[in-house]
Protein backbone atom coordinates (compact mmCIF):
# COMPACT_ATOMS: atom_id res chain seq x y z
CA UNK A 1 0.00 0.00 0.00
CA UNK A 2 1.60 3.22 -1.21
CA UNK A 3 0.55 6.39 0.57
CA UNK A 4 1.76 9.96 0.53
CA UNK A 5 0.40 12.27 3.21
CA UNK A 6 0.80 16.01 2.86
CA UNK A 7 0.37 18.13 5.96
CA UNK A 8 1.25 21.50 7.42
CA UNK A 9 -1.16 23.73 5.56
CA UNK A 10 -3.21 26.39 7.21
CA UNK A 11 -4.13 30.06 7.27
CA UNK A 12 -1.27 32.54 7.22
CA UNK A 13 -0.92 36.27 6.76
CA UNK A 14 0.70 37.64 3.62
CA UNK A 15 4.43 37.66 4.17
CA UNK A 16 4.23 34.72 6.54
CA UNK A 17 5.82 31.31 6.33
CA UNK A 18 4.73 27.69 6.41
CA UNK A 19 6.53 24.39 6.22
CA UNK A 20 4.66 21.60 4.48
CA UNK A 21 5.57 17.98 5.06
CA UNK A 22 5.03 14.89 2.97
CA UNK A 23 5.34 11.50 4.62
CA UNK A 24 5.65 8.33 2.58
CA UNK A 25 4.66 4.79 3.33
CA UNK A 26 5.08 1.87 0.99
CA UNK A 27 7.89 3.60 -0.90
CA UNK A 28 11.03 5.58 -0.25
CA UNK A 29 11.90 9.06 -1.40
CA UNK A 30 14.87 7.91 -3.44
CA UNK A 31 13.90 9.14 -6.88
CA UNK A 32 12.24 12.44 -7.83
CA UNK A 33 9.83 14.32 -5.58
CA UNK A 34 7.63 17.20 -6.62
CA UNK A 35 5.29 19.64 -4.98
CA UNK A 36 2.31 20.86 -6.96
CA UNK A 37 -0.52 23.23 -6.19
CA UNK A 38 -3.98 23.77 -7.54
CA UNK A 39 -6.18 26.77 -6.90
CA UNK A 40 -9.90 26.78 -7.66
CA UNK A 41 -10.45 27.10 -11.38
CA UNK A 42 -6.74 26.81 -12.11
CA UNK A 43 -4.60 24.08 -13.57
CA UNK A 44 -2.27 22.05 -11.42
CA UNK A 45 1.09 23.80 -11.24
CA UNK A 46 4.43 22.35 -10.27
CA UNK A 47 6.10 24.54 -7.65
CA UNK A 48 9.13 22.51 -6.67
CA UNK A 49 11.09 19.40 -7.53
CA UNK A 50 13.94 17.56 -5.85
CA UNK A 51 15.90 14.82 -7.58
CA UNK A 52 17.48 12.41 -5.13
CA UNK A 53 19.29 10.91 -8.11
CA UNK A 54 21.55 13.84 -8.87
CA UNK A 55 20.62 16.36 -6.19
CA UNK A 56 19.13 18.92 -8.54
CA UNK A 57 16.13 21.09 -7.74
CA UNK A 58 13.72 23.13 -9.78
CA UNK A 59 11.46 26.05 -8.97
CA UNK A 60 9.28 28.03 -11.35
CA UNK A 61 9.65 31.78 -11.39
CA UNK A 62 6.42 32.22 -9.44
CA UNK A 63 7.99 30.78 -6.29
CA UNK A 64 11.74 30.95 -6.87
CA UNK A 65 13.52 32.49 -3.94
CA UNK A 66 10.56 31.91 -1.64
CA UNK A 67 10.05 28.13 -1.65
CA UNK A 68 12.61 25.46 -0.79
CA UNK A 69 12.21 21.72 -1.12
CA UNK A 70 14.25 19.39 1.05
CA UNK A 71 14.37 15.87 2.41
CA UNK A 72 16.02 14.78 5.63
CA UNK A 73 15.41 11.06 5.19
CA UNK A 74 13.87 8.56 2.80
CA UNK A 75 10.38 8.95 4.22
CA UNK A 76 9.79 12.68 4.60
CA UNK A 77 10.11 15.67 2.30
CA UNK A 78 9.39 19.30 3.06
CA UNK A 79 8.37 22.45 1.31
CA UNK A 80 9.48 25.55 3.18
CA UNK A 81 7.45 28.52 2.02
CA UNK A 82 8.29 32.08 2.96
CA UNK A 83 7.06 35.53 2.03
CA UNK A 84 3.72 34.02 1.15
CA UNK A 85 1.36 35.90 -1.11
CA UNK A 86 -2.40 35.63 -1.55
CA UNK A 87 -1.69 34.17 -4.99
CA UNK A 88 -0.07 31.20 -3.24
CA UNK A 89 -3.45 30.12 -1.88
CA UNK A 90 -4.08 26.60 -3.15
CA UNK A 91 -4.20 22.97 -2.25
CA UNK A 92 -0.63 21.69 -2.23
CA UNK A 93 0.18 18.14 -3.25
CA UNK A 94 3.34 16.09 -2.96
CA UNK A 95 4.08 13.53 -5.62
CA UNK A 96 6.75 11.07 -6.71
CA UNK A 97 8.16 10.44 -10.15
CA UNK A 98 9.79 7.01 -10.24
CA UNK A 99 10.77 7.26 -13.88
CA UNK A 100 11.58 6.52 -16.58
CA UNK A 101 13.45 9.76 -17.11
CA UNK A 102 14.43 11.38 -20.33
CA UNK A 103 17.50 13.14 -21.64
CA UNK A 104 19.18 13.16 -18.26
CA UNK A 105 16.57 15.54 -16.90
CA UNK A 106 14.87 14.70 -13.62
CA UNK A 107 13.16 17.90 -12.50
CA UNK A 108 12.80 20.02 -15.63
CA UNK A 109 10.43 20.44 -17.20
CA UNK A 110 8.23 19.57 -14.27
CA UNK A 111 5.39 17.55 -15.73
CA UNK A 112 2.56 16.30 -13.56
CA UNK A 113 1.87 13.45 -15.96
CA UNK A 114 5.23 11.92 -15.06
CA UNK A 115 4.35 11.70 -11.38
CA UNK A 116 2.60 8.45 -10.53
CA UNK A 117 2.11 8.69 -6.76
CA UNK A 118 0.18 11.55 -5.19
CA UNK A 119 -0.73 12.66 -1.74
CA UNK A 120 -4.16 13.93 -0.78
CA UNK A 121 -3.14 17.56 -0.58
CA UNK A 122 -3.07 20.16 2.16
CA UNK A 123 -4.75 23.55 1.94
CA UNK A 124 -2.70 26.72 2.22
CA UNK A 125 -4.65 29.94 2.58
CA UNK A 126 -2.80 33.25 2.51
CA UNK A 127 -5.07 36.06 3.61
CA UNK A 128 -5.21 39.01 5.96
PDB file of C-alpha atoms in Angstrom:
ATOM      1  CA  UNK A   1       0.000   0.000   0.000  1.00  0.00           C
ATOM      2  CA  UNK A   2       1.605   3.221  -1.209  1.00  0.00           C
ATOM      3  CA  UNK A   3       0.550   6.390   0.569  1.00  0.00           C
ATOM      4  CA  UNK A   4       1.759   9.963   0.531  1.00  0.00           C
ATOM      5  CA  UNK A   5       0.405  12.272   3.208  1.00  0.00           C
ATOM      6  CA  UNK A   6       0.798  16.008   2.864  1.00  0.00           C
ATOM      7  CA  UNK A   7       0.366  18.127   5.961  1.00  0.00           C
ATOM      8  CA  UNK A   8       1.245  21.500   7.417  1.00  0.00           C
ATOM      9  CA  UNK A   9      -1.156  23.732   5.560  1.00  0.00           C
ATOM     10  CA  UNK A  10      -3.210  26.395   7.212  1.00  0.00           C
ATOM     11  CA  UNK A  11      -4.133  30.064   7.270  1.00  0.00           C
ATOM     12  CA  UNK A  12      -1.271  32.544   7.216  1.00  0.00           C
ATOM     13  CA  UNK A  13      -0.920  36.272   6.755  1.00  0.00           C
ATOM     14  CA  UNK A  14       0.700  37.643   3.616  1.00  0.00           C
ATOM     15  CA  UNK A  15       4.427  37.656   4.172  1.00  0.00           C
ATOM     16  CA  UNK A  16       4.227  34.724   6.539  1.00  0.00           C
ATOM     17  CA  UNK A  17       5.821  31.306   6.332  1.00  0.00           C
ATOM     18  CA  UNK A  18       4.734  27.693   6.409  1.00  0.00           C
ATOM     19  CA  UNK A  19       6.534  24.389   6.219  1.00  0.00           C
ATOM     20  CA  UNK A  20       4.664  21.602   4.478  1.00  0.00           C
ATOM     21  CA  UNK A  21       5.568  17.976   5.062  1.00  0.00           C
ATOM     22  CA  UNK A  22       5.032  14.888   2.972  1.00  0.00           C
ATOM     23  CA  UNK A  23       5.344  11.498   4.621  1.00  0.00           C
ATOM     24  CA  UNK A  24       5.648   8.335   2.578  1.00  0.00           C
ATOM     25  CA  UNK A  25       4.662   4.789   3.329  1.00  0.00           C
ATOM     26  CA  UNK A  26       5.080   1.870   0.986  1.00  0.00           C
ATOM     27  CA  UNK A  27       7.885   3.603  -0.896  1.00  0.00           C
ATOM     28  CA  UNK A  28      11.032   5.576  -0.250  1.00  0.00           C
ATOM     29  CA  UNK A  29      11.901   9.062  -1.405  1.00  0.00           C
ATOM     30  CA  UNK A  30      14.869   7.910  -3.442  1.00  0.00           C
ATOM     31  CA  UNK A  31      13.897   9.138  -6.879  1.00  0.00           C
ATOM     32  CA  UNK A  32      12.244  12.436  -7.832  1.00  0.00           C
ATOM     33  CA  UNK A  33       9.833  14.318  -5.581  1.00  0.00           C
ATOM     34  CA  UNK A  34       7.635  17.197  -6.622  1.00  0.00           C
ATOM     35  CA  UNK A  35       5.288  19.638  -4.977  1.00  0.00           C
ATOM     36  CA  UNK A  36       2.309  20.864  -6.958  1.00  0.00           C
ATOM     37  CA  UNK A  37      -0.519  23.229  -6.188  1.00  0.00           C
ATOM     38  CA  UNK A  38      -3.980  23.765  -7.538  1.00  0.00           C
ATOM     39  CA  UNK A  39      -6.180  26.768  -6.899  1.00  0.00           C
ATOM     40  CA  UNK A  40      -9.903  26.778  -7.664  1.00  0.00           C
ATOM     41  CA  UNK A  41     -10.454  27.096 -11.385  1.00  0.00           C
ATOM     42  CA  UNK A  42      -6.737  26.806 -12.109  1.00  0.00           C
ATOM     43  CA  UNK A  43      -4.602  24.079 -13.571  1.00  0.00           C
ATOM     44  CA  UNK A  44      -2.267  22.051 -11.418  1.00  0.00           C
ATOM     45  CA  UNK A  45       1.086  23.802 -11.237  1.00  0.00           C
ATOM     46  CA  UNK A  46       4.426  22.347 -10.269  1.00  0.00           C
ATOM     47  CA  UNK A  47       6.101  24.544  -7.653  1.00  0.00           C
ATOM     48  CA  UNK A  48       9.133  22.508  -6.675  1.00  0.00           C
ATOM     49  CA  UNK A  49      11.094  19.402  -7.527  1.00  0.00           C
ATOM     50  CA  UNK A  50      13.940  17.558  -5.851  1.00  0.00           C
ATOM     51  CA  UNK A  51      15.901  14.824  -7.576  1.00  0.00           C
ATOM     52  CA  UNK A  52      17.476  12.415  -5.129  1.00  0.00           C
ATOM     53  CA  UNK A  53      19.289  10.911  -8.107  1.00  0.00           C
ATOM     54  CA  UNK A  54      21.549  13.844  -8.868  1.00  0.00           C
ATOM     55  CA  UNK A  55      20.620  16.362  -6.185  1.00  0.00           C
ATOM     56  CA  UNK A  56      19.131  18.918  -8.537  1.00  0.00           C
ATOM     57  CA  UNK A  57      16.134  21.093  -7.742  1.00  0.00           C
ATOM     58  CA  UNK A  58      13.722  23.127  -9.783  1.00  0.00           C
ATOM     59  CA  UNK A  59      11.462  26.055  -8.972  1.00  0.00           C
ATOM     60  CA  UNK A  60       9.282  28.033 -11.347  1.00  0.00           C
ATOM     61  CA  UNK A  61       9.647  31.778 -11.389  1.00  0.00           C
ATOM     62  CA  UNK A  62       6.420  32.222  -9.445  1.00  0.00           C
ATOM     63  CA  UNK A  63       7.991  30.782  -6.289  1.00  0.00           C
ATOM     64  CA  UNK A  64      11.738  30.947  -6.874  1.00  0.00           C
ATOM     65  CA  UNK A  65      13.520  32.486  -3.935  1.00  0.00           C
ATOM     66  CA  UNK A  66      10.559  31.912  -1.636  1.00  0.00           C
ATOM     67  CA  UNK A  67      10.049  28.133  -1.650  1.00  0.00           C
ATOM     68  CA  UNK A  68      12.608  25.465  -0.789  1.00  0.00           C
ATOM     69  CA  UNK A  69      12.213  21.718  -1.118  1.00  0.00           C
ATOM     70  CA  UNK A  70      14.254  19.386   1.046  1.00  0.00           C
ATOM     71  CA  UNK A  71      14.369  15.866   2.407  1.00  0.00           C
ATOM     72  CA  UNK A  72      16.024  14.783   5.635  1.00  0.00           C
ATOM     73  CA  UNK A  73      15.410  11.062   5.189  1.00  0.00           C
ATOM     74  CA  UNK A  74      13.870   8.561   2.805  1.00  0.00           C
ATOM     75  CA  UNK A  75      10.381   8.948   4.217  1.00  0.00           C
ATOM     76  CA  UNK A  76       9.785  12.684   4.597  1.00  0.00           C
ATOM     77  CA  UNK A  77      10.106  15.666   2.301  1.00  0.00           C
ATOM     78  CA  UNK A  78       9.393  19.301   3.063  1.00  0.00           C
ATOM     79  CA  UNK A  79       8.372  22.449   1.309  1.00  0.00           C
ATOM     80  CA  UNK A  80       9.483  25.545   3.185  1.00  0.00           C
ATOM     81  CA  UNK A  81       7.453  28.516   2.017  1.00  0.00           C
ATOM     82  CA  UNK A  82       8.294  32.075   2.956  1.00  0.00           C
ATOM     83  CA  UNK A  83       7.057  35.534   2.034  1.00  0.00           C
ATOM     84  CA  UNK A  84       3.722  34.022   1.149  1.00  0.00           C
ATOM     85  CA  UNK A  85       1.361  35.902  -1.106  1.00  0.00           C
ATOM     86  CA  UNK A  86      -2.402  35.633  -1.553  1.00  0.00           C
ATOM     87  CA  UNK A  87      -1.694  34.168  -4.986  1.00  0.00           C
ATOM     88  CA  UNK A  88      -0.071  31.197  -3.240  1.00  0.00           C
ATOM     89  CA  UNK A  89      -3.447  30.120  -1.881  1.00  0.00           C
ATOM     90  CA  UNK A  90      -4.085  26.605  -3.152  1.00  0.00           C
ATOM     91  CA  UNK A  91      -4.202  22.965  -2.248  1.00  0.00           C
ATOM     92  CA  UNK A  92      -0.634  21.693  -2.233  1.00  0.00           C
ATOM     93  CA  UNK A  93       0.179  18.136  -3.254  1.00  0.00           C
ATOM     94  CA  UNK A  94       3.335  16.093  -2.963  1.00  0.00           C
ATOM     95  CA  UNK A  95       4.082  13.533  -5.622  1.00  0.00           C
ATOM     96  CA  UNK A  96       6.745  11.073  -6.710  1.00  0.00           C
ATOM     97  CA  UNK A  97       8.156  10.441 -10.145  1.00  0.00           C
ATOM     98  CA  UNK A  98       9.790   7.006 -10.241  1.00  0.00           C
ATOM     99  CA  UNK A  99      10.770   7.255 -13.884  1.00  0.00           C
ATOM    100  CA  UNK A 100      11.583   6.519 -16.577  1.00  0.00           C
ATOM    101  CA  UNK A 101      13.445   9.759 -17.108  1.00  0.00           C
ATOM    102  CA  UNK A 102      14.426  11.379 -20.334  1.00  0.00           C
ATOM    103  CA  UNK A 103      17.500  13.144 -21.640  1.00  0.00           C
ATOM    104  CA  UNK A 104      19.184  13.163 -18.263  1.00  0.00           C
ATOM    105  CA  UNK A 105      16.569  15.544 -16.898  1.00  0.00           C
ATOM    106  CA  UNK A 106      14.866  14.699 -13.624  1.00  0.00           C
ATOM    107  CA  UNK A 107      13.156  17.901 -12.503  1.00  0.00           C
ATOM    108  CA  UNK A 108      12.798  20.019 -15.626  1.00  0.00           C
ATOM    109  CA  UNK A 109      10.430  20.436 -17.204  1.00  0.00           C
ATOM    110  CA  UNK A 110       8.227  19.574 -14.271  1.00  0.00           C
ATOM    111  CA  UNK A 111       5.389  17.553 -15.731  1.00  0.00           C
ATOM    112  CA  UNK A 112       2.559  16.295 -13.555  1.00  0.00           C
ATOM    113  CA  UNK A 113       1.874  13.452 -15.964  1.00  0.00           C
ATOM    114  CA  UNK A 114       5.235  11.918 -15.065  1.00  0.00           C
ATOM    115  CA  UNK A 115       4.353  11.697 -11.376  1.00  0.00           C
ATOM    116  CA  UNK A 116       2.602   8.445 -10.529  1.00  0.00           C
ATOM    117  CA  UNK A 117       2.111   8.693  -6.759  1.00  0.00           C
ATOM    118  CA  UNK A 118       0.179  11.550  -5.195  1.00  0.00           C
ATOM    119  CA  UNK A 119      -0.733  12.661  -1.738  1.00  0.00           C
ATOM    120  CA  UNK A 120      -4.163  13.933  -0.777  1.00  0.00           C
ATOM    121  CA  UNK A 121      -3.142  17.561  -0.581  1.00  0.00           C
ATOM    122  CA  UNK A 122      -3.073  20.162   2.158  1.00  0.00           C
ATOM    123  CA  UNK A 123      -4.751  23.551   1.935  1.00  0.00           C
ATOM    124  CA  UNK A 124      -2.699  26.715   2.222  1.00  0.00           C
ATOM    125  CA  UNK A 125      -4.652  29.944   2.580  1.00  0.00           C
ATOM    126  CA  UNK A 126      -2.800  33.249   2.511  1.00  0.00           C
ATOM    127  CA  UNK A 127      -5.072  36.057   3.611  1.00  0.00           C
ATOM    128  CA  UNK A 128      -5.210  39.008   5.956  1.00  0.00           C
TER     129      UNK A 128
END
